[in-house]
Amino acid sequence: MEKEIKNENRTPFLLEGERCPQCKEHLVPADLENFPRCPYCDHRFPNNEELEDFILKPTLQRWMSHTCQQFPR
């Protein structure tokens, strides 16, 4: 069984927020939902949990907002 080695110095796949690290174009989750490449420069993003989080973020935010309104503390 192989252990995953965590690299604390790894570079994030998106630099400066939600921009492609290669061409610096602004990206939205819909840009990467079906194809893991930048639609502007064809940069390939690694298929990992960071990409998945980026794609699911708007959906989760809507769900949390709706749930918090429906069931306030």
PDB file of N, CA and C in Angstrom:
ATOM      1  N   MET A   1       0.835  -1.176   0.000  1.00  0.00           N
ATOM      2  CA  MET A   1       0.000   0.000   0.000  1.00  0.00           C
ATOM      3  C   MET A   1       0.881   1.241   0.000  1.00  0.00           C
ATOM      4  N   GLU A   2       0.667   2.120  -0.940  1.00  0.00           N
ATOM      5  CA  GLU A   2       1.478   3.325  -1.041  1.00  0.00           C
ATOM      6  C   GLU A   2       0.887   4.439  -0.196  1.00  0.00           C
ATOM      7  N   LYS A   3       1.766   5.179   0.436  1.00  0.00           N
ATOM      8  CA  LYS A   3       1.327   6.339   1.210  1.00  0.00           C
ATOM      9  C   LYS A   3       1.404   7.574   0.338  1.00  0.00           C
ATOM     10  N   GLU A   4       0.446   8.462   0.541  1.00  0.00           N
ATOM     11  CA  GLU A   4       0.486   9.733  -0.175  1.00  0.00           C
ATOM     12  C   GLU A   4       1.461  10.656   0.533  1.00  0.00           C
ATOM     13  N   ILE A   5       2.311  11.257  -0.221  1.00  0.00           N
ATOM     14  CA  ILE A   5       3.253  12.215   0.338  1.00  0.00           C
ATOM     15  C   ILE A   5       2.668  13.597   0.151  1.00  0.00           C
ATOM     16  N   LYS A   6       2.477  14.294   1.256  1.00  0.00           N
ATOM     17  CA  LYS A   6       1.911  15.637   1.180  1.00  0.00           C
ATOM     18  C   LYS A   6       3.039  16.635   0.975  1.00  0.00           C
ATOM     19  N   ASN A   7       2.891  17.443  -0.034  1.00  0.00           N
ATOM     20  CA  ASN A   7       3.884  18.464  -0.338  1.00  0.00           C
ATOM     21  C   ASN A   7       3.339  19.804   0.133  1.00  0.00           C
ATOM     22  N   GLU A   8       3.871  20.322   1.206  1.00  0.00           N
ATOM     23  CA  GLU A   8       3.399  21.585   1.764  1.00  0.00           C
ATOM     24  C   GLU A   8       3.772  22.777   0.891  1.00  0.00           C
ATOM     25  N   ASN A   9       4.748  22.617   0.016  1.00  0.00           N
ATOM     26  CA  ASN A   9       5.210  23.713  -0.836  1.00  0.00           C
ATOM     27  C   ASN A   9       4.621  23.648  -2.239  1.00  0.00           C
ATOM     28  N   ARG A  10       3.594  22.864  -2.431  1.00  0.00           N
ATOM     29  CA  ARG A  10       3.032  22.740  -3.781  1.00  0.00           C
ATOM     30  C   ARG A  10       2.378  24.048  -4.209  1.00  0.00           C
ATOM     31  N   THR A  11       2.403  24.295  -5.481  1.00  0.00           N
ATOM     32  CA  THR A  11       1.791  25.516  -5.988  1.00  0.00           C
ATOM     33  C   THR A  11       0.323  25.253  -6.247  1.00  0.00           C
ATOM     34  N   PRO A  12      -0.537  26.196  -5.939  1.00  0.00           N
ATOM     35  CA  PRO A  12      -1.960  25.987  -6.206  1.00  0.00           C
ATOM     36  C   PRO A  12      -2.211  25.960  -7.699  1.00  0.00           C
ATOM     37  N   PHE A  13      -3.264  25.256  -8.108  1.00  0.00           N
ATOM     38  CA  PHE A  13      -3.507  25.174  -9.552  1.00  0.00           C
ATOM     39  C   PHE A  13      -4.041  26.474 -10.087  1.00  0.00           C
ATOM     40  N   LEU A  14      -4.635  27.310  -9.241  1.00  0.00           N
ATOM     41  CA  LEU A  14      -5.111  28.620  -9.664  1.00  0.00           C
ATOM     42  C   LEU A  14      -4.352  29.676  -8.893  1.00  0.00           C
ATOM     43  N   LEU A  15      -3.714  30.557  -9.590  1.00  0.00           N
ATOM     44  CA  LEU A  15      -2.972  31.629  -8.942  1.00  0.00           C
ATOM     45  C   LEU A  15      -3.817  32.879  -8.894  1.00  0.00           C
ATOM     46  N   GLU A  16      -3.591  33.687  -7.899  1.00  0.00           N
ATOM     47  CA  GLU A  16      -4.288  34.965  -7.754  1.00  0.00           C
ATOM     48  C   GLU A  16      -5.797  34.778  -7.801  1.00  0.00           C
ATOM     49  N   GLY A  17      -6.297  33.839  -7.052  1.00  0.00           N
ATOM     50  CA  GLY A  17      -7.742  33.626  -7.005  1.00  0.00           C
ATOM     51  C   GLY A  17      -8.197  32.637  -8.043  1.00  0.00           C
ATOM     52  N   GLU A  18      -8.901  33.099  -9.026  1.00  0.00           N
ATOM     53  CA  GLU A  18      -9.513  32.201 -10.011  1.00  0.00           C
ATOM     54  C   GLU A  18      -8.982  32.500 -11.409  1.00  0.00           C
ATOM     55  N   ARG A  19      -7.690  32.457 -11.548  1.00  0.00           N
ATOM     56  CA  ARG A  19      -7.053  32.745 -12.835  1.00  0.00           C
ATOM     57  C   ARG A  19      -6.174  31.580 -13.267  1.00  0.00           C
ATOM     58  N   CYS A  20      -6.066  31.411 -14.553  1.00  0.00           N
ATOM     59  CA  CYS A  20      -5.201  30.376 -15.107  1.00  0.00           C
ATOM     60  C   CYS A  20      -3.749  30.739 -14.800  1.00  0.00           C
ATOM     61  N   PRO A  21      -2.956  29.801 -14.302  1.00  0.00           N
ATOM     62  CA  PRO A  21      -1.563  30.117 -13.985  1.00  0.00           C
ATOM     63  C   PRO A  21      -0.709  30.395 -15.224  1.00  0.00           C
ATOM     64  N   GLN A  22      -1.158  29.934 -16.377  1.00  0.00           N
ATOM     65  CA  GLN A  22      -0.369  30.132 -17.593  1.00  0.00           C
ATOM     66  C   GLN A  22      -0.707  31.445 -18.296  1.00  0.00           C
ATOM     67  N   CYS A  23      -1.991  31.683 -18.599  1.00  0.00           N
ATOM     68  CA  CYS A  23      -2.352  32.875 -19.380  1.00  0.00           C
ATOM     69  C   CYS A  23      -2.969  33.985 -18.524  1.00  0.00           C
ATOM     70  N   LYS A  24      -3.247  33.685 -17.250  1.00  0.00           N
ATOM     71  CA  LYS A  24      -3.792  34.664 -16.284  1.00  0.00           C
ATOM     72  C   LYS A  24      -5.212  35.122 -16.604  1.00  0.00           C
ATOM     73  N   GLU A  25      -5.936  34.399 -17.450  1.00  0.00           N
ATOM     74  CA  GLU A  25      -7.334  34.737 -17.742  1.00  0.00           C
ATOM     75  C   GLU A  25      -8.215  34.323 -16.572  1.00  0.00           C
ATOM     76  N   HIS A  26      -9.264  35.101 -16.334  1.00  0.00           N
ATOM     77  CA  HIS A  26     -10.219  34.794 -15.275  1.00  0.00           C
ATOM     78  C   HIS A  26     -11.025  33.560 -15.660  1.00  0.00           C
ATOM     79  N   LEU A  27     -11.172  32.619 -14.733  1.00  0.00           N
ATOM     80  CA  LEU A  27     -11.917  31.393 -14.987  1.00  0.00           C
ATOM     81  C   LEU A  27     -13.119  31.303 -14.062  1.00  0.00           C
ATOM     82  N   VAL A  28     -14.153  30.665 -14.536  1.00  0.00           N
ATOM     83  CA  VAL A  28     -15.327  30.363 -13.719  1.00  0.00           C
ATOM     84  C   VAL A  28     -15.490  28.841 -13.718  1.00  0.00           C
ATOM     85  N   PRO A  29     -16.174  28.293 -12.716  1.00  0.00           N
ATOM     86  CA  PRO A  29     -16.310  26.834 -12.656  1.00  0.00           C
ATOM     87  C   PRO A  29     -16.875  26.211 -13.934  1.00  0.00           C
ATOM     88  N   ALA A  30     -17.783  26.896 -14.610  1.00  0.00           N
ATOM     89  CA  ALA A  30     -18.350  26.343 -15.848  1.00  0.00           C
ATOM     90  C   ALA A  30     -17.280  26.138 -16.925  1.00  0.00           C
ATOM     91  N   ASP A  31     -16.209  26.937 -16.889  1.00  0.00           N
ATOM     92  CA  ASP A  31     -15.127  26.774 -17.864  1.00  0.00           C
ATOM     93  C   ASP A  31     -14.448  25.419 -17.725  1.00  0.00           C
ATOM     94  N   LEU A  32     -14.384  24.902 -16.502  1.00  0.00           N
ATOM     95  CA  LEU A  32     -13.629  23.671 -16.252  1.00  0.00           C
ATOM     96  C   LEU A  32     -14.512  22.496 -15.852  1.00  0.00           C
ATOM     97  N   GLU A  33     -15.805  22.681 -15.889  1.00  0.00           N
ATOM     98  CA  GLU A  33     -16.707  21.630 -15.421  1.00  0.00           C
ATOM     99  C   GLU A  33     -16.610  20.358 -16.260  1.00  0.00           C
ATOM    100  N   ASN A  34     -16.542  20.477 -17.566  1.00  0.00           N
ATOM    101  CA  ASN A  34     -16.500  19.304 -18.435  1.00  0.00           C
ATOM    102  C   ASN A  34     -15.122  18.994 -18.996  1.00  0.00           C
ATOM    103  N   PHE A  35     -14.283  20.011 -19.109  1.00  0.00           N
ATOM    104  CA  PHE A  35     -12.962  19.817 -19.699  1.00  0.00           C
ATOM    105  C   PHE A  35     -11.910  20.407 -18.775  1.00  0.00           C
ATOM    106  N   PRO A  36     -10.925  19.626 -18.341  1.00  0.00           N
ATOM    107  CA  PRO A  36      -9.924  20.130 -17.390  1.00  0.00           C
ATOM    108  C   PRO A  36      -8.815  20.954 -18.052  1.00  0.00           C
ATOM    109  N   ARG A  37      -9.178  21.753 -19.041  1.00  0.00           N
ATOM    110  CA  ARG A  37      -8.194  22.603 -19.724  1.00  0.00           C
ATOM    111  C   ARG A  37      -8.692  24.031 -19.764  1.00  0.00           C
ATOM    112  N   CYS A  38      -7.778  24.961 -19.753  1.00  0.00           N
ATOM    113  CA  CYS A  38      -8.124  26.368 -19.857  1.00  0.00           C
ATOM    114  C   CYS A  38      -8.711  26.613 -21.254  1.00  0.00           C
ATOM    115  N   PRO A  39      -9.886  27.251 -21.348  1.00  0.00           N
ATOM    116  CA  PRO A  39     -10.471  27.495 -22.662  1.00  0.00           C
ATOM    117  C   PRO A  39      -9.726  28.562 -23.460  1.00  0.00           C
ATOM    118  N   TYR A  40      -8.819  29.285 -22.822  1.00  0.00           N
ATOM    119  CA  TYR A  40      -8.090  30.362 -23.493  1.00  0.00           C
ATOM    120  C   TYR A  40      -6.737  29.909 -24.029  1.00  0.00           C
ATOM    121  N   CYS A  41      -6.009  29.118 -23.243  1.00  0.00           N
ATOM    122  CA  CYS A  41      -4.651  28.749 -23.674  1.00  0.00           C
ATOM    123  C   CYS A  41      -4.418  27.239 -23.718  1.00  0.00           C
ATOM    124  N   ASP A  42      -5.428  26.439 -23.382  1.00  0.00           N
ATOM    125  CA  ASP A  42      -5.357  24.978 -23.408  1.00  0.00           C
ATOM    126  C   ASP A  42      -4.423  24.400 -22.338  1.00  0.00           C
ATOM    127  N   HIS A  43      -4.155  25.177 -21.279  1.00  0.00           N
ATOM    128  CA  HIS A  43      -3.356  24.674 -20.154  1.00  0.00           C
ATOM    129  C   HIS A  43      -4.128  23.560 -19.464  1.00  0.00           C
ATOM    130  N   ARG A  44      -3.475  22.442 -19.201  1.00  0.00           N
ATOM    131  CA  ARG A  44      -4.143  21.300 -18.556  1.00  0.00           C
ATOM    132  C   ARG A  44      -3.994  21.396 -17.041  1.00  0.00           C
ATOM    133  N   PHE A  45      -5.126  21.342 -16.333  1.00  0.00           N
ATOM    134  CA  PHE A  45      -5.128  21.372 -14.878  1.00  0.00           C
ATOM    135  C   PHE A  45      -5.105  19.948 -14.348  1.00  0.00           C
ATOM    136  N   PRO A  46      -4.438  19.720 -13.231  1.00  0.00           N
ATOM    137  CA  PRO A  46      -4.425  18.368 -12.669  1.00  0.00           C
ATOM    138  C   PRO A  46      -5.812  17.998 -12.156  1.00  0.00           C
ATOM    139  N   ASN A  47      -6.174  16.765 -12.332  1.00  0.00           N
ATOM    140  CA  ASN A  47      -7.469  16.286 -11.864  1.00  0.00           C
ATOM    141  C   ASN A  47      -7.315  15.900 -10.396  1.00  0.00           C
ATOM    142  N   ASN A  48      -7.596  16.853  -9.511  1.00  0.00           N
ATOM    143  CA  ASN A  48      -7.430  16.603  -8.084  1.00  0.00           C
ATOM    144  C   ASN A  48      -8.550  17.259  -7.294  1.00  0.00           C
ATOM    145  N   GLU A  49      -8.455  17.184  -5.974  1.00  0.00           N
ATOM    146  CA  GLU A  49      -9.524  17.725  -5.137  1.00  0.00           C
ATOM    147  C   GLU A  49      -9.628  19.244  -5.241  1.00  0.00           C
ATOM    148  N   GLU A  50      -8.550  19.930  -5.569  1.00  0.00           N
ATOM    149  CA  GLU A  50      -8.606  21.381  -5.719  1.00  0.00           C
ATOM    150  C   GLU A  50      -9.471  21.777  -6.920  1.00  0.00           C
ATOM    151  N   LEU A  51      -9.341  21.058  -8.012  1.00  0.00           N
ATOM    152  CA  LEU A  51     -10.176  21.308  -9.193  1.00  0.00           C
ATOM    153  C   LEU A  51     -11.641  21.008  -8.874  1.00  0.00           C
ATOM    154  N   GLU A  52     -11.869  19.908  -8.191  1.00  0.00           N
ATOM    155  CA  GLU A  52     -13.237  19.536  -7.808  1.00  0.00           C
ATOM    156  C   GLU A  52     -13.862  20.591  -6.893  1.00  0.00           C
ATOM    157  N   ASP A  53     -13.103  21.083  -5.924  1.00  0.00           N
ATOM    158  CA  ASP A  53     -13.602  22.124  -5.019  1.00  0.00           C
ATOM    159  C   ASP A  53     -13.951  23.399  -5.786  1.00  0.00           C
ATOM    160  N   PHE A  54     -13.114  23.775  -6.743  1.00  0.00           N
ATOM    161  CA  PHE A  54     -13.344  24.970  -7.543  1.00  0.00           C
ATOM    162  C   PHE A  54     -14.645  24.853  -8.336  1.00  0.00           C
ATOM    163  N   ILE A  55     -14.892  23.673  -8.889  1.00  0.00           N
ATOM    164  CA  ILE A  55     -16.087  23.458  -9.698  1.00  0.00           C
ATOM    165  C   ILE A  55     -17.352  23.424  -8.827  1.00  0.00           C
ATOM    166  N   LEU A  56     -17.257  22.821  -7.646  1.00  0.00           N
ATOM    167  CA  LEU A  56     -18.436  22.665  -6.789  1.00  0.00           C
ATOM    168  C   LEU A  56     -18.724  23.871  -5.902  1.00  0.00           C
ATOM    169  N   LYS A  57     -17.802  24.795  -5.773  1.00  0.00           N
ATOM    170  CA  LYS A  57     -17.945  25.928  -4.860  1.00  0.00           C
ATOM    171  C   LYS A  57     -19.254  26.711  -5.041  1.00  0.00           C
ATOM    172  N   PRO A  58     -19.651  27.138  -6.243  1.00  0.00           N
ATOM    173  CA  PRO A  58     -20.901  27.896  -6.390  1.00  0.00           C
ATOM    174  C   PRO A  58     -22.142  27.094  -5.985  1.00  0.00           C
ATOM    175  N   THR A  59     -22.158  25.818  -6.309  1.00  0.00           N
ATOM    176  CA  THR A  59     -23.288  24.973  -5.955  1.00  0.00           C
ATOM    177  C   THR A  59     -23.399  24.821  -4.439  1.00  0.00           C
ATOM    178  N   LEU A  60     -22.269  24.605  -3.789  1.00  0.00           N
ATOM    179  CA  LEU A  60     -22.274  24.463  -2.337  1.00  0.00           C
ATOM    180  C   LEU A  60     -22.663  25.765  -1.639  1.00  0.00           C
ATOM    181  N   GLN A  61     -22.217  26.889  -2.169  1.00  0.00           N
ATOM    182  CA  GLN A  61     -22.579  28.175  -1.579  1.00  0.00           C
ATOM    183  C   GLN A  61     -24.086  28.427  -1.684  1.00  0.00           C
ATOM    184  N   ARG A  62     -24.687  28.107  -2.842  1.00  0.00           N
ATOM    185  CA  ARG A  62     -26.135  28.249  -3.000  1.00  0.00           C
ATOM    186  C   ARG A  62     -26.875  27.339  -2.034  1.00  0.00           C
ATOM    187  N   TRP A  63     -26.414  26.095  -1.912  1.00  0.00           N
ATOM    188  CA  TRP A  63     -27.062  25.143  -1.025  1.00  0.00           C
ATOM    189  C   TRP A  63     -26.971  25.618   0.425  1.00  0.00           C
ATOM    190  N   MET A  64     -25.799  26.079   0.849  1.00  0.00           N
ATOM    191  CA  MET A  64     -25.629  26.546   2.226  1.00  0.00           C
ATOM    192  C   MET A  64     -26.495  27.770   2.488  1.00  0.00           C
ATOM    193  N   SER A  65     -26.578  28.682   1.547  1.00  0.00           N
ATOM    194  CA  SER A  65     -27.386  29.871   1.701  1.00  0.00           C
ATOM    195  C   SER A  65     -28.866  29.500   1.848  1.00  0.00           C
ATOM    196  N   HIS A  66     -29.321  28.613   0.996  1.00  0.00           N
ATOM    197  CA  HIS A  66     -30.712  28.159   1.041  1.00  0.00           C
ATOM    198  C   HIS A  66     -31.006  27.439   2.361  1.00  0.00           C
ATOM    199  N   THR A  67     -30.114  26.575   2.778  1.00  0.00           N
ATOM    200  CA  THR A  67     -30.307  25.802   4.013  1.00  0.00           C
ATOM    201  C   THR A  67     -30.298  26.705   5.225  1.00  0.00           C
ATOM    202  N   CYS A  68     -29.402  27.687   5.252  1.00  0.00           N
ATOM    203  CA  CYS A  68     -29.341  28.615   6.390  1.00  0.00           C
ATOM    204  C   CYS A  68     -30.598  29.474   6.478  1.00  0.00           C
ATOM    205  N   GLN A  69     -31.182  29.839   5.349  1.00  0.00           N
ATOM    206  CA  GLN A  69     -32.428  30.610   5.350  1.00  0.00           C
ATOM    207  C   GLN A  69     -33.597  29.744   5.792  1.00  0.00           C
ATOM    208  N   GLN A  70     -33.575  28.490   5.421  1.00  0.00           N
ATOM    209  CA  GLN A  70     -34.657  27.585   5.736  1.00  0.00           C
ATOM    210  C   GLN A  70     -34.636  27.150   7.205  1.00  0.00           C
ATOM    211  N   PHE A  71     -33.437  26.986   7.744  1.00  0.00           N
ATOM    212  CA  PHE A  71     -33.281  26.542   9.128  1.00  0.00           C
ATOM    213  C   PHE A  71     -32.377  27.488   9.897  1.00  0.00           C
ATOM    214  N   PRO A  72     -32.877  28.684  10.231  1.00  0.00           N
ATOM    215  CA  PRO A  72     -32.026  29.640  10.961  1.00  0.00           C
ATOM    216  C   PRO A  72     -31.715  29.123  12.365  1.00  0.00           C
ATOM    217  N   ARG A  73     -30.629  29.640  12.908  1.00  0.00           N
ATOM    218  CA  ARG A  73     -30.224  29.223  14.265  1.00  0.00           C
ATOM    219  C   ARG A  73     -31.098  29.828  15.289  1.00  0.00           C
TER     220      ARG A  73
END
